[in-house]
PDB file of C-alpha atoms in Angstrom:
ATOM      1  CA  MET E   1       0.000   0.000   0.000  1.00  0.00           C
ATOM      2  CA  SER E   2       2.815   2.417   0.909  1.00  0.00           C
ATOM      3  CA  GLY E   3       4.403   1.779  -2.499  1.00  0.00           C
ATOM      4  CA  MET E   4       1.145   2.706  -4.176  1.00  0.00           C
ATOM      5  CA  ARG E   5       0.912   5.888  -2.139  1.00  0.00           C
ATOM      6  CA  VAL E   6       4.413   6.983  -3.127  1.00  0.00           C
ATOM      7  CA  LYS E   7       3.624   6.186  -6.750  1.00  0.00           C
ATOM      8  CA  ASP E   8       0.461   8.258  -6.571  1.00  0.00           C
ATOM      9  CA  VAL E   9       2.266  11.232  -5.001  1.00  0.00           C
ATOM     10  CA  VAL E  10       5.151  11.388  -7.518  1.00  0.00           C
ATOM     11  CA  PRO E  11       3.149  13.023 -10.368  1.00  0.00           C
ATOM     12  CA  TYR E  12       1.994  15.784  -8.013  1.00  0.00           C
ATOM     13  CA  LEU E  13       5.553  16.418  -6.807  1.00  0.00           C
ATOM     14  CA  VAL E  14       6.729  16.643 -10.407  1.00  0.00           C
ATOM     15  CA  GLY E  15       3.868  19.019 -11.183  1.00  0.00           C
ATOM     16  CA  VAL E  16       4.754  21.255  -8.233  1.00  0.00           C
ATOM     17  CA  LEU E  17       8.429  21.313  -9.246  1.00  0.00           C
ATOM     18  CA  VAL E  18       7.514  22.200 -12.841  1.00  0.00           C
ATOM     19  CA  CYS E  19       5.188  24.926 -11.600  1.00  0.00           C
ATOM     20  CA  VAL E  20       7.846  26.441  -9.314  1.00  0.00           C
ATOM     21  CA  LEU E  21      10.516  26.261 -12.028  1.00  0.00           C
ATOM     22  CA  THR E  22       8.367  27.891 -14.707  1.00  0.00           C
ATOM     23  CA  VAL E  23       7.259  30.653 -12.315  1.00  0.00           C
ATOM     24  CA  GLN E  24      10.919  31.399 -11.525  1.00  0.00           C
ATOM     25  CA  LEU E  25      11.765  31.481 -15.232  1.00  0.00           C
ATOM     26  CA  GLY E  26       8.837  33.815 -15.841  1.00  0.00           C
ATOM     27  CA  LEU E  27      10.018  36.132 -13.070  1.00  0.00           C
ATOM     28  CA  TRP E  28      13.547  36.090 -14.486  1.00  0.00           C
ATOM     29  CA  GLN E  29      12.283  37.086 -17.935  1.00  0.00           C
ATOM     30  CA  THR E  30      10.211  39.843 -16.315  1.00  0.00           C
ATOM     31  CA  ARG E  31      13.307  41.182 -14.551  1.00  0.00           C
ATOM     32  CA  ARG E  32      15.257  41.070 -17.813  1.00  0.00           C
ATOM     33  CA  ALA E  33      12.505  43.063 -19.530  1.00  0.00           C
ATOM     34  CA  GLU E  34      12.620  45.661 -16.744  1.00  0.00           C
ATOM     35  CA  GLU E  35      16.423  45.884 -17.009  1.00  0.00           C
ATOM     36  CA  LYS E  36      16.245  46.367 -20.786  1.00  0.00           C
ATOM     37  CA  LEU E  37      13.497  48.964 -20.359  1.00  0.00           C
ATOM     38  CA  ALA E  38      15.664  50.864 -17.872  1.00  0.00           C
ATOM     39  CA  LEU E  39      18.578  50.656 -20.316  1.00  0.00           C
ATOM     40  CA  GLY E  40      16.398  52.109 -23.070  1.00  0.00           C
ATOM     41  CA  GLU E  41      15.368  54.973 -20.805  1.00  0.00           C
ATOM     42  CA  ARG E  42      19.007  55.630 -19.903  1.00  0.00           C
ATOM     43  CA  MET E  43      19.974  55.619 -23.589  1.00  0.00           C
ATOM     44  CA  ALA E  44      17.246  58.156 -24.329  1.00  0.00           C
ATOM     45  CA  ALA E  45      18.301  60.333 -21.377  1.00  0.00           C
ATOM     46  CA  GLU E  46      21.964  60.261 -22.430  1.00  0.00           C
ATOM     47  CA  ALA E  47      21.002  61.168 -26.001  1.00  0.00           C
ATOM     48  CA  GLU E  48      19.009  64.193 -24.792  1.00  0.00           C
ATOM     49  CA  ALA E  49      21.606  65.355 -22.265  1.00  0.00           C
ATOM     50  CA  PRO E  50      23.892  68.291 -23.088  1.00  0.00           C
ATOM     51  CA  MET E  51      27.143  67.332 -24.800  1.00  0.00           C
ATOM     52  CA  THR E  52      30.208  67.098 -22.600  1.00  0.00           C
ATOM     53  CA  VAL E  53      33.901  66.460 -23.056  1.00  0.00           C
ATOM     54  CA  LEU E  54      34.993  62.826 -23.069  1.00  0.00           C
ATOM     55  CA  ALA E  55      35.441  61.725 -19.458  1.00  0.00           C
ATOM     56  CA  ALA E  56      38.124  59.313 -18.279  1.00  0.00           C
ATOM     57  CA  ALA E  57      35.446  56.647 -17.719  1.00  0.00           C
ATOM     58  CA  PRO E  58      32.532  57.694 -19.958  1.00  0.00           C
ATOM     59  CA  GLU E  59      29.068  56.181 -19.836  1.00  0.00           C
ATOM     60  CA  GLU E  60      27.880  54.392 -22.946  1.00  0.00           C
ATOM     61  CA  TRP E  61      25.484  56.506 -25.054  1.00  0.00           C
ATOM     62  CA  GLN E  62      26.819  59.690 -23.461  1.00  0.00           C
ATOM     63  CA  ALA E  63      26.750  62.608 -25.900  1.00  0.00           C
ATOM     64  CA  VAL E  64      30.235  64.079 -26.264  1.00  0.00           C
ATOM     65  CA  ARG E  65      31.992  66.793 -28.228  1.00  0.00           C
ATOM     66  CA  LEU E  66      35.643  66.273 -29.139  1.00  0.00           C
ATOM     67  CA  THR E  67      38.236  68.770 -30.295  1.00  0.00           C
ATOM     68  CA  GLY E  68      41.419  67.558 -31.942  1.00  0.00           C
ATOM     69  CA  HIS E  69      42.912  66.412 -35.217  1.00  0.00           C
ATOM     70  CA  TRP E  70      42.533  63.247 -37.270  1.00  0.00           C
ATOM     71  CA  LEU E  71      45.279  60.611 -37.362  1.00  0.00           C
ATOM     72  CA  THR E  72      44.426  59.596 -40.909  1.00  0.00           C
ATOM     73  CA  ALA E  73      47.119  56.924 -41.185  1.00  0.00           C
ATOM     74  CA  GLY E  74      45.272  54.902 -38.545  1.00  0.00           C
ATOM     75  CA  SER E  75      41.983  54.729 -40.494  1.00  0.00           C
ATOM     76  CA  ILE E  76      40.381  51.304 -40.876  1.00  0.00           C
ATOM     77  CA  TYR E  77      37.375  49.998 -42.790  1.00  0.00           C
ATOM     78  CA  LEU E  78      34.942  47.566 -41.156  1.00  0.00           C
ATOM     79  CA  ASP E  79      33.901  45.303 -44.024  1.00  0.00           C
ATOM     80  CA  ASN E  80      30.528  43.728 -44.829  1.00  0.00           C
ATOM     81  CA  ARG E  81      28.425  46.513 -43.345  1.00  0.00           C
ATOM     82  CA  VAL E  82      25.098  46.682 -45.176  1.00  0.00           C
ATOM     83  CA  HIS E  83      22.998  49.841 -45.480  1.00  0.00           C
ATOM     84  CA  HIS E  84      19.544  49.517 -47.054  1.00  0.00           C
ATOM     85  CA  GLY E  85      20.619  46.326 -48.788  1.00  0.00           C
ATOM     86  CA  GLN E  86      23.841  47.760 -50.220  1.00  0.00           C
ATOM     87  CA  PRO E  87      27.209  46.343 -49.088  1.00  0.00           C
ATOM     88  CA  GLY E  88      29.849  48.725 -47.867  1.00  0.00           C
ATOM     89  CA  TYR E  89      32.145  49.728 -45.039  1.00  0.00           C
ATOM     90  CA  GLN E  90      32.138  51.646 -41.795  1.00  0.00           C
ATOM     91  CA  LEU E  91      35.088  54.029 -41.688  1.00  0.00           C
ATOM     92  CA  LEU E  92      36.864  54.509 -38.367  1.00  0.00           C
ATOM     93  CA  THR E  93      39.604  57.085 -37.859  1.00  0.00           C
ATOM     94  CA  PRO E  94      41.473  57.852 -34.626  1.00  0.00           C
ATOM     95  CA  LEU E  95      41.212  61.396 -33.309  1.00  0.00           C
ATOM     96  CA  GLN E  96      43.863  62.909 -31.069  1.00  0.00           C
ATOM     97  CA  THR E  97      42.135  65.269 -28.670  1.00  0.00           C
ATOM     98  CA  GLU E  98      43.420  68.515 -27.198  1.00  0.00           C
ATOM     99  CA  ASP E  99      44.564  66.772 -24.032  1.00  0.00           C
ATOM    100  CA  GLY E 100      46.553  64.162 -25.970  1.00  0.00           C
ATOM    101  CA  ARG E 101      44.127  61.269 -25.696  1.00  0.00           C
ATOM    102  CA  ARG E 102      43.316  59.190 -28.746  1.00  0.00           C
ATOM    103  CA  VAL E 103      39.890  57.765 -29.474  1.00  0.00           C
ATOM    104  CA  LEU E 104      38.555  55.847 -32.456  1.00  0.00           C
ATOM    105  CA  VAL E 105      35.670  57.625 -34.159  1.00  0.00           C
ATOM    106  CA  LYS E 106      33.097  55.792 -36.261  1.00  0.00           C
ATOM    107  CA  ARG E 107      32.808  58.402 -38.971  1.00  0.00           C
ATOM    108  CA  GLY E 108      30.082  56.757 -41.052  1.00  0.00           C
ATOM    109  CA  TRP E 109      29.144  54.290 -43.790  1.00  0.00           C
ATOM    110  CA  LEU E 110      30.233  54.322 -47.411  1.00  0.00           C
ATOM    111  CA  ALA E 111      29.405  52.013 -50.294  1.00  0.00           C
ATOM    112  CA  ALA E 112      31.856  49.440 -51.593  1.00  0.00           C
ATOM    113  CA  GLY E 113      33.188  49.918 -55.114  1.00  0.00           C
ATOM    114  CA  ARG E 114      33.029  47.378 -57.908  1.00  0.00           C
ATOM    115  CA  ASP E 115      36.638  46.390 -57.265  1.00  0.00           C
ATOM    116  CA  ARG E 116      36.599  44.952 -53.761  1.00  0.00           C
ATOM    117  CA  THR E 117      40.381  44.834 -53.665  1.00  0.00           C
ATOM    118  CA  VAL E 118      40.500  48.647 -53.620  1.00  0.00           C
ATOM    119  CA  LEU E 119      39.243  50.502 -50.557  1.00  0.00           C
ATOM    120  CA  PRO E 120      37.313  53.714 -51.294  1.00  0.00           C
ATOM    121  CA  SER E 121      38.946  57.011 -50.442  1.00  0.00           C
ATOM    122  CA  VAL E 122      37.318  59.602 -48.202  1.00  0.00           C
ATOM    123  CA  ARG E 123      38.202  63.242 -47.766  1.00  0.00           C
ATOM    124  CA  THR E 124      39.496  63.818 -44.249  1.00  0.00           C
ATOM    125  CA  PRO E 125      39.894  67.409 -42.985  1.00  0.00           C
ATOM    126  CA  GLU E 126      43.316  68.502 -41.828  1.00  0.00           C
ATOM    127  CA  GLY E 127      44.007  70.656 -38.816  1.00  0.00           C
ATOM    128  CA  GLU E 128      41.716  71.158 -35.847  1.00  0.00           C
ATOM    129  CA  VAL E 129      38.258  69.611 -36.075  1.00  0.00           C
ATOM    130  CA  PHE E 130      35.201  69.460 -33.820  1.00  0.00           C
ATOM    131  CA  VAL E 131      33.383  66.135 -33.610  1.00  0.00           C
ATOM    132  CA  SER E 132      30.033  65.463 -31.950  1.00  0.00           C
ATOM    133  CA  GLY E 133      28.952  61.916 -31.214  1.00  0.00           C
ATOM    134  CA  ARG E 134      27.861  59.202 -28.813  1.00  0.00           C
ATOM    135  CA  VAL E 135      30.062  56.955 -26.700  1.00  0.00           C
ATOM    136  CA  ARG E 136      29.771  53.280 -27.615  1.00  0.00           C
ATOM    137  CA  ARG E 137      31.381  50.044 -26.532  1.00  0.00           C
ATOM    138  CA  PRO E 138      32.945  48.015 -29.356  1.00  0.00           C
ATOM    139  CA  GLU E 139      30.717  45.243 -30.672  1.00  0.00           C
ATOM    140  CA  ALA E 140      31.569  41.694 -29.656  1.00  0.00           C
ATOM    141  CA  LYS E 141      33.376  39.502 -32.168  1.00  0.00           C
ATOM    142  CA  PRO E 142      30.869  37.601 -34.326  1.00  0.00           C
ATOM    143  CA  TYR E 143      31.045  33.892 -33.579  1.00  0.00           C
ATOM    144  CA  SER E 144      31.418  32.882 -37.235  1.00  0.00           C
ATOM    145  CA  LEU E 145      34.420  35.071 -38.041  1.00  0.00           C
ATOM    146  CA  ALA E 146      38.084  34.134 -37.910  1.00  0.00           C
ATOM    147  CA  ASP E 147      40.314  34.967 -34.956  1.00  0.00           C
ATOM    148  CA  THR E 148      42.364  37.388 -37.087  1.00  0.00           C
ATOM    149  CA  PRO E 149      40.227  40.531 -37.414  1.00  0.00           C
ATOM    150  CA  SER E 150      42.179  42.432 -40.072  1.00  0.00           C
ATOM    151  CA  GLU E 151      43.836  42.371 -43.465  1.00  0.00           C
ATOM    152  CA  GLY E 152      45.674  45.672 -43.598  1.00  0.00           C
ATOM    153  CA  ALA E 153      43.155  48.505 -43.314  1.00  0.00           C
ATOM    154  CA  ARG E 154      40.238  46.135 -44.018  1.00  0.00           C
ATOM    155  CA  TRP E 155      38.808  44.712 -40.796  1.00  0.00           C
ATOM    156  CA  GLN E 156      36.022  42.197 -40.268  1.00  0.00           C
ATOM    157  CA  TYR E 157      35.337  43.345 -36.714  1.00  0.00           C
ATOM    158  CA  LEU E 158      36.876  45.797 -34.273  1.00  0.00           C
ATOM    159  CA  ASP E 159      39.315  44.404 -31.733  1.00  0.00           C
ATOM    160  CA  LEU E 160      40.850  47.318 -29.835  1.00  0.00           C
ATOM    161  CA  ALA E 161      43.774  45.285 -28.498  1.00  0.00           C
ATOM    162  CA  ALA E 162      44.617  44.075 -32.012  1.00  0.00           C
ATOM    163  CA  TYR E 163      44.199  47.616 -33.350  1.00  0.00           C
ATOM    164  CA  ARG E 164      46.632  49.016 -30.790  1.00  0.00           C
ATOM    165  CA  ALA E 165      49.150  46.281 -31.576  1.00  0.00           C
ATOM    166  CA  GLN E 166      48.890  46.769 -35.350  1.00  0.00           C
ATOM    167  CA  THR E 167      48.897  50.570 -35.496  1.00  0.00           C
ATOM    168  CA  GLY E 168      50.823  51.506 -32.361  1.00  0.00           C
ATOM    169  CA  ILE E 169      48.062  54.005 -31.520  1.00  0.00           C
ATOM    170  CA  ALA E 170      46.957  53.716 -27.884  1.00  0.00           C
ATOM    171  CA  VAL E 171      43.255  54.438 -28.362  1.00  0.00           C
ATOM    172  CA  ALA E 172      40.701  54.593 -25.545  1.00  0.00           C
ATOM    173  CA  ASP E 173      38.580  51.595 -24.560  1.00  0.00           C
ATOM    174  CA  VAL E 174      35.486  53.151 -26.149  1.00  0.00           C
ATOM    175  CA  VAL E 175      34.606  54.427 -29.603  1.00  0.00           C
ATOM    176  CA  VAL E 176      32.563  57.469 -30.577  1.00  0.00           C
ATOM    177  CA  GLU E 177      29.816  57.311 -33.206  1.00  0.00           C
ATOM    178  CA  GLN E 178      29.984  60.633 -35.030  1.00  0.00           C
ATOM    179  CA  THR E 179      26.605  62.359 -35.316  1.00  0.00           C
ATOM    180  CA  ASP E 180      27.581  65.635 -37.003  1.00  0.00           C
ATOM    181  CA  PRO E 181      25.821  66.493 -40.276  1.00  0.00           C
ATOM    182  CA  SER E 182      27.821  64.820 -43.018  1.00  0.00           C
ATOM    183  CA  SER E 183      30.037  66.980 -45.212  1.00  0.00           C
ATOM    184  CA  ASP E 184      32.382  64.176 -46.261  1.00  0.00           C
ATOM    185  CA  GLY E 185      29.944  61.916 -48.125  1.00  0.00           C
ATOM    186  CA  LEU E 186      29.641  59.422 -45.263  1.00  0.00           C
ATOM    187  CA  ILE E 187      26.234  58.215 -44.068  1.00  0.00           C
ATOM    188  CA  ARG E 188      25.747  58.505 -40.309  1.00  0.00           C
ATOM    189  CA  ASP E 189      22.533  56.574 -39.907  1.00  0.00           C
ATOM    190  CA  TRP E 190      23.439  54.656 -36.773  1.00  0.00           C
ATOM    191  CA  PRO E 191      20.865  51.976 -35.869  1.00  0.00           C
ATOM    192  CA  ARG E 192      19.728  51.687 -32.282  1.00  0.00           C
ATOM    193  CA  PRO E 193      20.074  48.177 -30.847  1.00  0.00           C
ATOM    194  CA  ASP E 194      16.992  46.030 -30.405  1.00  0.00           C
ATOM    195  CA  LEU E 195      16.795  45.680 -26.636  1.00  0.00           C
ATOM    196  CA  GLY E 196      14.230  42.893 -26.881  1.00  0.00           C
ATOM    197  CA  VAL E 197      11.871  44.181 -24.169  1.00  0.00           C
ATOM    198  CA  ASP E 198       8.790  42.759 -25.889  1.00  0.00           C
ATOM    199  CA  ARG E 199      10.597  39.483 -26.529  1.00  0.00           C
ATOM    200  CA  HIS E 200      11.406  39.049 -22.822  1.00  0.00           C
ATOM    201  CA  ARG E 201       7.820  39.894 -21.913  1.00  0.00           C
ATOM    202  CA  GLY E 202       6.578  37.324 -24.417  1.00  0.00           C
ATOM    203  CA  TYR E 203       8.815  34.653 -22.906  1.00  0.00           C
ATOM    204  CA  ALA E 204       7.575  35.585 -19.430  1.00  0.00           C
ATOM    205  CA  VAL E 205       3.955  35.131 -20.525  1.00  0.00           C
ATOM    206  CA  GLN E 206       4.825  31.714 -21.956  1.00  0.00           C
ATOM    207  CA  TRP E 207       6.526  30.576 -18.752  1.00  0.00           C
ATOM    208  CA  PHE E 208       3.664  31.829 -16.574  1.00  0.00           C
ATOM    209  CA  GLY E 209       1.242  30.083 -18.923  1.00  0.00           C
ATOM    210  CA  LEU E 210       3.112  26.802 -18.490  1.00  0.00           C
ATOM    211  CA  ALA E 211       3.056  27.296 -14.723  1.00  0.00           C
ATOM    212  CA  ALA E 212      -0.711  27.824 -14.810  1.00  0.00           C
ATOM    213  CA  LEU E 213      -1.142  24.760 -17.035  1.00  0.00           C
ATOM    214  CA  SER E 214       0.957  22.638 -14.684  1.00  0.00           C
ATOM    215  CA  ALA E 215      -1.023  23.811 -11.655  1.00  0.00           C
ATOM    216  CA  GLY E 216      -4.289  23.220 -13.485  1.00  0.00           C
ATOM    217  CA  LEU E 217      -3.323  19.682 -14.486  1.00  0.00           C
ATOM    218  CA  CYS E 218      -2.293  18.874 -10.913  1.00  0.00           C
ATOM    219  CA  GLY E 219      -5.639  20.144  -9.662  1.00  0.00           C
ATOM    220  CA  TRP E 220      -7.584  18.256 -12.335  1.00  0.00           C
ATOM    221  CA  PHE E 221      -5.825  14.944 -11.680  1.00  0.00           C
ATOM    222  CA  GLY E 222      -6.249  15.464  -7.945  1.00  0.00           C
ATOM    223  CA  TRP E 223      -9.960  16.098  -8.430  1.00  0.00           C
ATOM    224  CA  ARG E 224     -10.286  12.947 -10.568  1.00  0.00           C
ATOM    225  CA  ARG E 225      -8.410  10.956  -7.947  1.00  0.00           C
ATOM    226  CA  TRP E 226     -10.713  12.277  -5.229  1.00  0.00           C
ATOM    227  CA  ARG E 227     -13.805  11.390  -7.300  1.00  0.00           C
ATOM    228  CA  HIS E 228     -12.429   7.920  -7.963  1.00  0.00           C
ATOM    229  CA  ASP E 229     -11.638   7.289  -4.293  1.00  0.00           C
ATOM    230  CA  GLY E 230     -15.091   8.551  -3.294  1.00  0.00           C
ATOM    231  CA  SER E 231     -16.814   6.236  -5.768  1.00  0.00           C
ATOM    232  CA  SER E 232     -14.752   3.279  -4.542  1.00  0.00           C
ATOM    233  CA  GLN E 233     -15.781   3.929  -0.945  1.00  0.00           C
ATOM    234  CA  ASP E 234     -19.453   4.211  -1.933  1.00  0.00           C
ATOM    235  CA  ASP E 235     -19.291   0.885  -3.777  1.00  0.00           C
ATOM    236  CA  ALA E 236     -17.713  -0.718  -0.752  1.00  0.00           C
TER     237      ALA E 236
END
């Protein structure tokens, strides 16, 4: 009899465990959605804040204004960057600021030419320049790409350590996306990242739904068991 009782209890224990687990997963997805929502609000606040000079430890998305001169020899082209279906490059050039710091600036997008072995040329102003932009962290290395990020000035992804080693230019740990109106032919249509708030909320609803289904099935089987036991006692 005791073996039968344990056997009867096991499905309910499994149901309770599934219910608890799915509720926890739903709560985790809810927290992730709230974190991403807060990040979106911070991004919007940083974008609307007055421009400042580049701090020693700047916040991502902070609006900054730089004064300095371009180090044109350190320019690189991030390859395979598509804009409205057209392949091209993102041009990055280091800027040496008034206080001697060096920071890589994402200057904009330009289309690739017919001859992919030749990188397109871009007019770069000489002398003192003023650059407005947003602070960004470098993108993570895509999983599918090789460990070697560059072939000369053509790069598949930005690796700051590799850039410093190759060029000898000690750039900062952040980059700046230039937002000035374009006068050099570059397109500065920087996409905002998809934070996935709605996606996390959708996952949370799914997990809570599974928790409710698990609880409902436990209750239904328990009710059937109770009805069955009651009928057996009446027959006896």
